[in-house]
Short mmCIF file of C-alpha atoms in Angstrom, two decimals:
data_model
loop_
_atom_site.label_atom_id
_atom_site.label_comp_id
_atom_site.label_asym_id
_atom_site.label_seq_id
_atom_site.Cartn_x
_atom_site.Cartn_y
_atom_site.Cartn_z
CA UNK A 78 103.70 146.35 79.25
CA UNK A 79 100.20 146.05 80.69
CA UNK A 80 99.35 147.35 84.14
CA UNK A 81 98.65 143.77 85.29
CA UNK A 82 102.07 142.57 84.13
CA UNK A 83 103.73 145.57 85.77
CA UNK A 84 102.01 144.83 89.11
CA UNK A 85 102.87 141.14 88.90
CA UNK A 86 106.48 141.88 88.01
CA UNK A 87 106.80 144.19 91.02
CA UNK A 88 105.52 141.36 93.22
CA UNK A 89 107.92 138.93 91.56
CA UNK A 90 110.86 141.25 92.27
CA UNK A 91 109.90 141.84 95.90
CA UNK A 92 109.30 138.12 96.47
CA UNK A 93 112.62 137.30 94.79
CA UNK A 94 114.32 139.73 97.18
CA UNK A 95 112.89 137.66 100.03
CA UNK A 96 113.97 134.39 98.43
CA UNK A 97 117.53 135.62 97.96
CA UNK A 98 117.66 137.01 101.49
CA UNK A 99 116.58 133.64 102.94
CA UNK A 100 119.24 131.86 100.87
CA UNK A 101 121.87 134.31 102.04
CA UNK A 102 120.79 134.07 105.70
CA UNK A 103 120.79 130.27 105.44
CA UNK A 104 124.42 130.41 104.41
CA UNK A 105 125.32 132.80 107.24
CA UNK A 106 123.67 131.19 110.29
CA UNK A 107 125.14 128.25 112.16
CA UNK A 108 121.95 126.64 113.50
CA UNK A 109 120.92 123.60 111.51
CA UNK A 110 117.31 124.25 112.46
CA UNK A 111 117.45 127.80 111.07
CA UNK A 112 119.26 126.61 107.94
CA UNK A 113 116.39 124.19 107.30
CA UNK A 114 113.75 126.81 108.05
CA UNK A 115 115.39 129.38 105.78
CA UNK A 116 115.67 126.78 102.98
CA UNK A 117 111.97 125.99 103.35
CA UNK A 118 111.07 129.67 103.30
CA UNK A 119 113.18 130.19 100.20
CA UNK A 120 111.33 127.32 98.51
CA UNK A 121 107.98 128.85 99.49
CA UNK A 122 109.07 132.09 97.84
CA UNK A 123 110.10 130.14 94.72
CA UNK A 124 106.64 128.62 94.50
CA UNK A 125 104.98 132.04 94.67
CA UNK A 126 107.39 133.44 92.07
CA UNK A 127 106.69 130.57 89.68
CA UNK A 128 102.93 131.08 89.99
CA UNK A 129 103.26 134.81 89.31
CA UNK A 130 105.67 134.25 86.40
CA UNK A 131 103.14 131.89 84.79
CA UNK A 132 100.47 134.57 85.04
CA UNK A 133 102.74 137.18 83.42
CA UNK A 134 103.73 134.77 80.64
CA UNK A 135 100.08 133.84 80.05
CA UNK A 136 99.52 137.51 79.15
CA UNK A 137 102.30 137.31 76.53
CA UNK A 138 104.54 139.46 78.70
CA UNK A 139 108.06 138.86 80.03
CA UNK A 140 108.34 138.05 83.76
CA UNK A 141 110.81 140.07 85.81
CA UNK A 142 114.11 138.29 86.29
CA UNK A 143 115.72 140.40 89.01
CA UNK A 144 115.07 141.87 92.40
CA UNK A 145 114.98 145.40 93.76
CA UNK A 146 117.60 147.78 95.04
CA UNK A 147 115.70 147.96 98.34
CA UNK A 148 116.06 144.21 98.74
CA UNK A 149 119.80 144.32 98.18
CA UNK A 150 120.25 147.24 100.58
CA UNK A 151 118.23 145.39 103.24
CA UNK A 152 120.51 142.36 102.89
CA UNK A 153 123.68 144.46 103.23
CA UNK A 154 122.16 146.22 106.25
CA UNK A 155 121.35 142.87 107.87
CA UNK A 156 124.88 141.60 107.26
CA UNK A 157 126.31 144.73 108.86
CA UNK A 158 124.01 144.49 111.88
CA UNK A 159 124.74 140.76 112.27
CA UNK A 160 128.48 141.40 112.18
CA UNK A 161 128.12 143.96 114.96
CA UNK A 162 125.65 141.94 117.00
CA UNK A 163 126.28 139.42 119.72
CA UNK A 164 123.30 137.42 118.38
CA UNK A 165 123.69 137.12 114.63
CA UNK A 166 120.76 134.72 114.26
CA UNK A 167 118.31 137.05 116.03
CA UNK A 168 119.45 139.85 113.74
CA UNK A 169 118.74 137.81 110.61
CA UNK A 170 115.37 136.71 111.99
CA UNK A 171 114.40 140.32 112.70
CA UNK A 172 115.49 141.48 109.26
CA UNK A 173 113.75 138.57 107.53
CA UNK A 174 110.58 139.40 109.43
CA UNK A 175 110.80 142.95 108.08
CA UNK A 176 111.27 141.54 104.58
CA UNK A 177 108.13 139.46 105.12
CA UNK A 178 106.28 142.62 106.15
CA UNK A 179 107.34 144.26 102.89
CA UNK A 180 106.15 141.29 100.83
CA UNK A 181 102.83 141.02 102.66
CA UNK A 182 102.11 144.74 102.30
CA UNK A 183 102.96 144.64 98.59
CA UNK A 184 100.50 141.78 98.06
CA UNK A 185 97.81 143.51 100.13
CA UNK A 186 98.25 146.71 98.10
CA UNK A 187 98.10 144.77 94.83
CA UNK A 188 94.88 143.06 95.90
CA UNK A 189 93.12 146.42 95.68
CA UNK A 190 93.18 145.97 91.90
CA UNK A 191 89.99 146.24 89.91
CA UNK A 192 91.15 143.41 87.62
CA UNK A 193 89.15 140.36 88.79
CA UNK A 194 91.53 137.85 87.21
CA UNK A 195 94.59 139.41 88.84
CA UNK A 196 92.76 139.58 92.14
CA UNK A 197 91.88 135.87 91.88
CA UNK A 198 95.53 135.01 91.23
CA UNK A 199 96.64 137.06 94.22
CA UNK A 200 93.98 135.56 96.47
CA UNK A 201 95.36 132.12 95.54
CA UNK A 202 98.88 133.13 96.63
CA UNK A 203 97.94 135.10 99.76
CA UNK A 204 97.73 132.08 102.10
CA UNK A 205 101.37 131.21 101.26
CA UNK A 206 102.49 134.81 101.65
CA UNK A 207 100.63 135.23 104.95
CA UNK A 208 101.89 131.88 106.32
CA UNK A 209 105.52 132.87 105.69
CA UNK A 210 104.93 136.27 107.24
CA UNK A 211 103.25 134.83 110.31
CA UNK A 212 105.94 132.20 110.81
CA UNK A 213 108.72 134.79 110.83
CA UNK A 214 106.70 137.16 113.02
CA UNK A 215 106.15 134.38 115.56
CA UNK A 216 109.80 133.36 115.41
CA UNK A 217 110.90 136.94 116.03
CA UNK A 218 108.52 137.25 118.99
CA UNK A 219 109.87 134.00 120.47
CA UNK A 220 113.44 135.38 120.49
#
């Protein structure tokens, strides 16, 4: 597998972790407003994943289909904290904001690539990644 495909697949897996976490949190919270927000954030992650998968496939490589162990552990940790917390929704928001940090940092690290085509693809996705990150950061601060 090429270095470009490997980098893209790592981003796909990390972004998929976020998507799955939003879907899980959506099913756990009671607030209709948060359910809608988490659904929208999950869809935003899907859009980024699809764009990255197309780039991997265009290089005759196989896109990653799973997530990471770190993502699964983070979700279990959030569930445990939410169960012990008096404010389950604030716990999920805080943990989702941390997941957004992880995604943003992974994209920022990947943008240091010397491959101009990969960099162009990442630059195209960064506004979506940053917007999701900033939304969750602002939501966490408002809590």
